[in-house]
Coordinates of C-alpha atoms in Angstrom, one line a residue:
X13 CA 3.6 0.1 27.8
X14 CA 4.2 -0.3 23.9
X15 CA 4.7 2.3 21.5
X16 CA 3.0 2.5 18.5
X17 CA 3.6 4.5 14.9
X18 CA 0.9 5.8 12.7
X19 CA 0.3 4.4 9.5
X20 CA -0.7 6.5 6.9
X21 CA -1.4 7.2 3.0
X22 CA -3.1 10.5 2.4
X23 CA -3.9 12.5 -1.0
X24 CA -5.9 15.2 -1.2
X25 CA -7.6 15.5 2.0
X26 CA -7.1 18.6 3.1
X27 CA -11.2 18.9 4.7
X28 CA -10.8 15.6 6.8
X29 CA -7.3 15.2 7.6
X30 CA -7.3 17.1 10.7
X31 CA -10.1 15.2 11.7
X32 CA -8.8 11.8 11.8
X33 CA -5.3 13.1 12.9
X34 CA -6.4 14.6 15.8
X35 CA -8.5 11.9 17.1
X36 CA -5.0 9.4 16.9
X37 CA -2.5 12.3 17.8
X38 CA -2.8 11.6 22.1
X39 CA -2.6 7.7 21.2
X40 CA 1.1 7.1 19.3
X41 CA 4.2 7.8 20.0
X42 CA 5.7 8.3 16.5
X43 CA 4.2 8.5 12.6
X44 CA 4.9 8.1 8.7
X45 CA 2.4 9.6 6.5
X46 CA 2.9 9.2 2.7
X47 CA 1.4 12.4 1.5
X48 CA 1.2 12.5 -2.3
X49 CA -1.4 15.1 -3.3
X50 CA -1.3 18.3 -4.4
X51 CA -3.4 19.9 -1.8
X52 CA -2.4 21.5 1.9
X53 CA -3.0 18.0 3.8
X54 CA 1.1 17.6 4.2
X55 CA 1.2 20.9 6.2
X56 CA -2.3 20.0 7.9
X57 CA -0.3 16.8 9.2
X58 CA 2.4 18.7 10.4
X59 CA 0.6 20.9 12.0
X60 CA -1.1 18.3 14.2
X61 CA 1.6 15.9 14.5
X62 CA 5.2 18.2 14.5
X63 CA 5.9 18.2 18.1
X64 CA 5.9 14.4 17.7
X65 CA 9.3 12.1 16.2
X66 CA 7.8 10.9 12.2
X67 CA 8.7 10.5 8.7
X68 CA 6.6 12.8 6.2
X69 CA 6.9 10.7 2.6
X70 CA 6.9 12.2 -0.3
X71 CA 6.5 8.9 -2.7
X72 CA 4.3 9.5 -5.5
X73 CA 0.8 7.6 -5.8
X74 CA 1.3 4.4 -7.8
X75 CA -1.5 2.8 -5.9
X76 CA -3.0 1.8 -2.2
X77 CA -1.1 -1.9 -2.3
X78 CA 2.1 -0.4 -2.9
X79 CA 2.4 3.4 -1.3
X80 CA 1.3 1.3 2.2
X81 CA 3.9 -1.3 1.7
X82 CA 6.1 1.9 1.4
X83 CA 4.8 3.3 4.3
X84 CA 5.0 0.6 6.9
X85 CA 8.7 -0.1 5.6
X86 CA 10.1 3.3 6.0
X87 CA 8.4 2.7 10.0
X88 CA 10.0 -0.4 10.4
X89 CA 11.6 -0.4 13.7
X90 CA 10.4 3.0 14.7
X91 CA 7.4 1.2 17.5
X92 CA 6.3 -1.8 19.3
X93 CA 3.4 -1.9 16.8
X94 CA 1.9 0.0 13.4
X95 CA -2.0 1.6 13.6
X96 CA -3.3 2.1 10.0
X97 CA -6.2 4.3 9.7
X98 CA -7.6 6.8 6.4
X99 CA -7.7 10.2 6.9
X100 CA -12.1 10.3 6.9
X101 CA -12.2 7.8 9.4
X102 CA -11.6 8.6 13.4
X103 CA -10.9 7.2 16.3
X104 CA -13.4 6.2 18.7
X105 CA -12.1 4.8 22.1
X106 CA -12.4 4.4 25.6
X107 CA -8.9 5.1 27.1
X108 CA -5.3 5.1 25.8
X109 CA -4.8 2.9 22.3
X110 CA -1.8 1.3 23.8
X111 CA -3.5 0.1 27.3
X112 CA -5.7 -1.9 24.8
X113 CA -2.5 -3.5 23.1
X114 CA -0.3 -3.9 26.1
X115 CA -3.5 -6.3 27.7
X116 CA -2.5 -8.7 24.7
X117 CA 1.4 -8.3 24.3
X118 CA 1.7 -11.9 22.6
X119 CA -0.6 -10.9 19.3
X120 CA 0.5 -10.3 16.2
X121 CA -2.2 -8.2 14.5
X122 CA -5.6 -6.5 16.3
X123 CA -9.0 -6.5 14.0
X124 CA -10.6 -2.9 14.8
X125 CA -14.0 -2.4 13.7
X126 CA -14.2 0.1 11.3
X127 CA -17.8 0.9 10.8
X128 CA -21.0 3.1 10.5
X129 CA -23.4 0.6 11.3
X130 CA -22.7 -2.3 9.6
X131 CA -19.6 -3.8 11.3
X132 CA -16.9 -4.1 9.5
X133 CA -13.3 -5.4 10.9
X134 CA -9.7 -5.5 9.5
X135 CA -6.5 -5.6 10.8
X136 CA -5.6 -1.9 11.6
X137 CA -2.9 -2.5 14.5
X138 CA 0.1 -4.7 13.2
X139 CA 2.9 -5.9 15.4
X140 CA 7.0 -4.8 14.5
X141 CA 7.2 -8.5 14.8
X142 CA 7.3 -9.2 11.5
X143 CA 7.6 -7.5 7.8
X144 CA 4.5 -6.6 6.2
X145 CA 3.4 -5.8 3.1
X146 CA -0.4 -4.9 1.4
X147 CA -1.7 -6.9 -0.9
X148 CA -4.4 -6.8 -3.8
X149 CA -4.8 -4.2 -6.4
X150 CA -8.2 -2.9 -4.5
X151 CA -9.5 -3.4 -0.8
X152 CA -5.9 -4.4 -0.3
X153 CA -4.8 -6.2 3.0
X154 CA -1.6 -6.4 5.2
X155 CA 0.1 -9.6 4.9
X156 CA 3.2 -10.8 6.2
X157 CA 5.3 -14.6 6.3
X158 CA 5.3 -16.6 9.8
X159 CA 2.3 -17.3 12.2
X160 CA 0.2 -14.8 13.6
X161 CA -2.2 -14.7 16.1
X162 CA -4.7 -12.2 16.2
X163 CA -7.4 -10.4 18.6
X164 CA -10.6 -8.3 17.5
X165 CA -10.3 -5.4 20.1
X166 CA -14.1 -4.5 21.6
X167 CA -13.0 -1.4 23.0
X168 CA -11.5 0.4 20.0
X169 CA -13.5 1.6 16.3
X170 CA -13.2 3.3 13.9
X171 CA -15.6 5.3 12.0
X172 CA -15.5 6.2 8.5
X173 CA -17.1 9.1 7.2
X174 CA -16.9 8.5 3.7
X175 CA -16.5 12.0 3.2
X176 CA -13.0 12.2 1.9
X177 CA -11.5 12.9 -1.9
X178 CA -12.1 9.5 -2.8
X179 CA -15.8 9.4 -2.3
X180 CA -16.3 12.8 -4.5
X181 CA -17.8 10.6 -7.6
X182 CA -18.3 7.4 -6.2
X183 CA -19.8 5.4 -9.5
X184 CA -16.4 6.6 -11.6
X185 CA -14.5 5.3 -8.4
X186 CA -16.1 2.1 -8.5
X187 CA -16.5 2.0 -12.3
X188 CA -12.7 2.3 -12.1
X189 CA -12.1 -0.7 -9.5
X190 CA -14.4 -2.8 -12.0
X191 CA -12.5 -2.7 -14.5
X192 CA -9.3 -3.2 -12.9
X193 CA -10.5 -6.3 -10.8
X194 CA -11.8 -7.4 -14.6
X195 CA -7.8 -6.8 -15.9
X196 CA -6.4 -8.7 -13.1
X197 CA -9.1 -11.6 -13.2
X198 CA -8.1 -12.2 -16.9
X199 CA -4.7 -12.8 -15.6
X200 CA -3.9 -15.4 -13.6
X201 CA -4.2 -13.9 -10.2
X202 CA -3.6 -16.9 -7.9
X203 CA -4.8 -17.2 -4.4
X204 CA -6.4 -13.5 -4.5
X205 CA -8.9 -14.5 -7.2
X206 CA -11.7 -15.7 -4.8
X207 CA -11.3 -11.8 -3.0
X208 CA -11.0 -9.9 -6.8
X209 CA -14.2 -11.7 -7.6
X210 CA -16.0 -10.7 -4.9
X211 CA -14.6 -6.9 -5.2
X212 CA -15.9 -7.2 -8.3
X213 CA -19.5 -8.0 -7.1
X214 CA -19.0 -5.1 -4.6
X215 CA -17.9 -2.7 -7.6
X216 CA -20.4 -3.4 -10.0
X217 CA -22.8 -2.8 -7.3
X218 CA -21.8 0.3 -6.3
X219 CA -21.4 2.0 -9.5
X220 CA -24.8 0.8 -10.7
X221 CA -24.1 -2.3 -12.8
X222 CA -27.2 -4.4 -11.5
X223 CA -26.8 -7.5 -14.1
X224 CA -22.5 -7.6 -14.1
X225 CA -23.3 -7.1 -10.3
X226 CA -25.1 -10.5 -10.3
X227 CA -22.9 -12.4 -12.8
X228 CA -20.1 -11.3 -10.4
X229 CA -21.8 -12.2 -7.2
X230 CA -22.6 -15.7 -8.9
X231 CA -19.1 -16.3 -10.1
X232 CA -18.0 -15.6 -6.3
X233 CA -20.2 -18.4 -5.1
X234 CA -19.3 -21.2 -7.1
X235 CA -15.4 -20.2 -6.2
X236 CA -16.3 -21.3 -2.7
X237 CA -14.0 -20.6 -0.1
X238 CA -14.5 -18.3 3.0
X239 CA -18.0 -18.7 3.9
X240 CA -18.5 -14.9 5.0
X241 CA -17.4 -13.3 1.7
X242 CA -20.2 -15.9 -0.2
X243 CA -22.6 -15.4 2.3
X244 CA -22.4 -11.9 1.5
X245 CA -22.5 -12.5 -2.3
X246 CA -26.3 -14.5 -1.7
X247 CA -27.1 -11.6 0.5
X248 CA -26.1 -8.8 -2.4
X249 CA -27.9 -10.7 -5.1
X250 CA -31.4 -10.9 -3.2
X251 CA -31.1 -7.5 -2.6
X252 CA -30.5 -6.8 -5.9
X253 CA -33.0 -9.2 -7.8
X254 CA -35.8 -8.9 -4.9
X255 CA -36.8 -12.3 -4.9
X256 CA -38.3 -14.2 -1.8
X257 CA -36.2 -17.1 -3.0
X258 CA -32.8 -15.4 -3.0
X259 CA -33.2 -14.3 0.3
X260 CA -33.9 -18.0 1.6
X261 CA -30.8 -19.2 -0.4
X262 CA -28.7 -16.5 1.5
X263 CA -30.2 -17.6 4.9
X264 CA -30.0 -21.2 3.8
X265 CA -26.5 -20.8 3.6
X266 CA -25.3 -19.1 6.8
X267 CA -28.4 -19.8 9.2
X268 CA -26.5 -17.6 11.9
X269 CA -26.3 -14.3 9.6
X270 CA -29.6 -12.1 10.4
X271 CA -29.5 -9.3 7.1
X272 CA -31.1 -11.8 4.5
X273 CA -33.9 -12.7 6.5
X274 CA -34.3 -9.3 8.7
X275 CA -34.8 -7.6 5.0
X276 CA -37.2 -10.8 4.1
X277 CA -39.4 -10.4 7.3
X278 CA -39.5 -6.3 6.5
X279 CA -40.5 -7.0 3.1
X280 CA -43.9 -8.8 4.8
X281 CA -44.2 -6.5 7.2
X282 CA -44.5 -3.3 5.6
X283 CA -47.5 -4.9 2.8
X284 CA -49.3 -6.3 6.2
X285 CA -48.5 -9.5 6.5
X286 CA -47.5 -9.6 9.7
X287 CA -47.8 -13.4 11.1
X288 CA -45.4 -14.0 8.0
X289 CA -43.1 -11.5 9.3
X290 CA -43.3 -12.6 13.0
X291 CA -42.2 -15.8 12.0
X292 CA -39.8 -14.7 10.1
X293 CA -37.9 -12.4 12.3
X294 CA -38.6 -15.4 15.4
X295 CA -36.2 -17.4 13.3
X296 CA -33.4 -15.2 13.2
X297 CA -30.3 -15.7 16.0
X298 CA -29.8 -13.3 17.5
X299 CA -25.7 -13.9 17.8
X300 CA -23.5 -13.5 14.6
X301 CA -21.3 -15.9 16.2
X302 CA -17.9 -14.3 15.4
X303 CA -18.3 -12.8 12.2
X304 CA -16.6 -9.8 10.6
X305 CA -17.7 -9.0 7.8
X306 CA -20.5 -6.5 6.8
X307 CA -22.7 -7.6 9.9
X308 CA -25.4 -4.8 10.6
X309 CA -25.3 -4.8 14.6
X310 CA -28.3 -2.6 14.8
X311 CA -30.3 -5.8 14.1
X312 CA -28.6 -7.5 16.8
X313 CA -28.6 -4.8 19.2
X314 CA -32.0 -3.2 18.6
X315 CA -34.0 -3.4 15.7
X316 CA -34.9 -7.5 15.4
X317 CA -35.8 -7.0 19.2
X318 CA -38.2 -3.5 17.9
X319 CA -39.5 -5.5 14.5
X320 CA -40.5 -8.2 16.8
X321 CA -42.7 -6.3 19.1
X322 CA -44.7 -4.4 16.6
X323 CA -45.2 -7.5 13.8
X324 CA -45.6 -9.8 17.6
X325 CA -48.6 -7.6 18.4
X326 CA -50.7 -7.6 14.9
X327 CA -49.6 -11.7 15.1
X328 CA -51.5 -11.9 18.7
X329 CA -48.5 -12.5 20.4
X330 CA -49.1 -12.6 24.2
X331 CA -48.4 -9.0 25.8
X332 CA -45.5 -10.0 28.2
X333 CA -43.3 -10.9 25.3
X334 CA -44.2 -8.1 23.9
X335 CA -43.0 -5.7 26.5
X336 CA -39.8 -7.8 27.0
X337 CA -39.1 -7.3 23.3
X338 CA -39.3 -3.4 23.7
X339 CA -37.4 -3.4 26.9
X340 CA -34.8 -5.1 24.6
X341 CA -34.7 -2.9 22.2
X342 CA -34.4 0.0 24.6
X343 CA -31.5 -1.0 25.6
X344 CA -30.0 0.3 22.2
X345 CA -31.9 2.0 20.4
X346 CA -30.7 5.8 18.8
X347 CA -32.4 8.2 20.8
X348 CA -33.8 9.2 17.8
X349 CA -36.0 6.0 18.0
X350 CA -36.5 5.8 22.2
X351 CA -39.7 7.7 22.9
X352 CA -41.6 6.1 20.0
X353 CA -40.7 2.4 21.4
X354 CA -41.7 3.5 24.7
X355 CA -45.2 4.8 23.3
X356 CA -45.7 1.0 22.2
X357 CA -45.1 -0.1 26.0
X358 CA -48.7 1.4 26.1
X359 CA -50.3 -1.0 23.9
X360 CA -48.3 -4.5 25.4

């Protein structure tokens, strides 16, 4: 069985800490937590985690990049493998953490999904193997030299809350990224440009910048590059501008991606337009094929399969396709949504 040491950088996060800690306490064998606030979340981690072997840091907060780097060192050599998690997300698995690893001794770094319902994944379990470090002033990522193999794991998420110190004023948070993505993109930042330009999409976005959101977003597409992250930047723009012919660019470009056109196809349907919408949603696969970034699985699991019976009946679809489209989307559906899809049964 491997061992594995808890990651973590934690400021003031006193209301979630205990949380997340003890959702991961049952699962390592060892921890470092860089605590740098001023608040009672060092004693909250002690609390949960004394009785096990660990480093409590004391480094103060220069930024995410550099405190996990200073983390991840100070555990070198302490487990088999390193799980890096923030203190308003928890733990959501079926069995022990390591049983998960041990099945795939040879990997290098697992891809957990950390997610509400859009499905998001990063590498949150990193092997002793080699030296990391994080990298990128914002969004930062573990890196490390030689070759790596890597493994999404099915059976083990994350979710974040979102609920934590950081998300107290979220525009001044992401006003704040924008303008440090826009320091560091006047510079010459090398290979991390393509992912600062697209941060800066994400920033603008999110503190309510619609038109530098845009210019952003563009600037991302014409760098090229990883086809998810300009996906994405399509996506992000028809959402943001509303036109019909933004939303076709973003499905023109990734065909296999379901948001762009989902939204599209919702659009019709809700002003009545409903054989437009069927035909819309008819064209969407219904497999991401791989993908990890920002894919909404409750499209996939449940609500293409839901849109499609409802719009399928005003279209005249025939009834047997349109029961096998509820049964689908019973399958997954929140309970919060069950007894209405089963209502329709009575019309198919």
């Amino acid at each position: 069985m491997v061992s594995i040491c808890l990651n973590m950088v934690v400021g003031n996060e006193e209301r979630v800490i205990r949380r997340c800690l003890e959702s991961v306490v049952n699962h390592i064998d060892t921890w470092v937590v860089n605590c740098n606030g001023s608040d009672r979340s060092s004693e909250i981690v002690q609390e949960v985690l004394g009785h096990l072997p660990g480093q409590l840091l004391r480094d103060p907060w220069q930024n995410f990049a550099q405190n996990r780097s200073l983390v991840i060192n100070a555990a070198k050599g302490s487990a088999d493998y390193h799980f890096c998690i923030d203190a308003d997300e928890v733990l959501d698995i079926s069995g022990r953490l390591s049983d998960h690893i041990t099945a795939h001794a040879d990997v290098i770094s697992y891809w957990v999904y950390f997610s509400e319902n859009w499905a998001f994944a990063r590498p949150g379990i990193l092997s002793d193997k080699l030296g990391w470090r994080f990298e990128s002033v914002v969004h930062n990522y573990p890196a490390a030299d030689g070759i790596q193999t890597r493994l999404t794991l099915d059976g083990v998420k994350a979710w974040h809350y979102k609920d934590g110190f950081r998300w107290d004023n979220v525009k001044e948070k992401y006003a704040k990224n924008a303008a440090i993505l826009e320091r560091e993109l006047a510079g010459d930042p090398g290979r991390l440009r393509n992912r600062y330009q697209f941060y800066l999409g994400e920033s603008y976005r999110d503190c309510g910048e619609k038109d530098k959101a845009i210019e952003a977003y563009r600037g991302r597409i014409a760098l090229g590059g990883w086809e998810e992250e300009v996906y994405w930047s399509y996506y992000q723009i028809a959402k943001l501008t509303g036109a019909t012919d933004d939303y076709l660019a973003a499905f023109e470009f990734r065909p296999l991606r379901a948001e762009a056109l989902f939204d599209l196809a919702e659009r019709y349907r809700n002003k009545g337009q409903h054989n437009t919408a069927y035909m819309l949603y008819r064209r969407i696969v219904t497999d991401p094929n791989g993908d990890l970034l920002f894919v909404d699985r409750t499209i996939y699991d449940w609500r293409l399969w839901d849109a499609l019976a409802v719009a399928g009946y005003y279209a005249g679809e025939r009834h047997e396709l349109l029961r096998e489209f509820c049964m689908r989307a019973l399958e997954n559906a929140p309970s919060g949504h069950q007894d209405r899809i089963r209502e329709n049964l009575k019309y198919y």
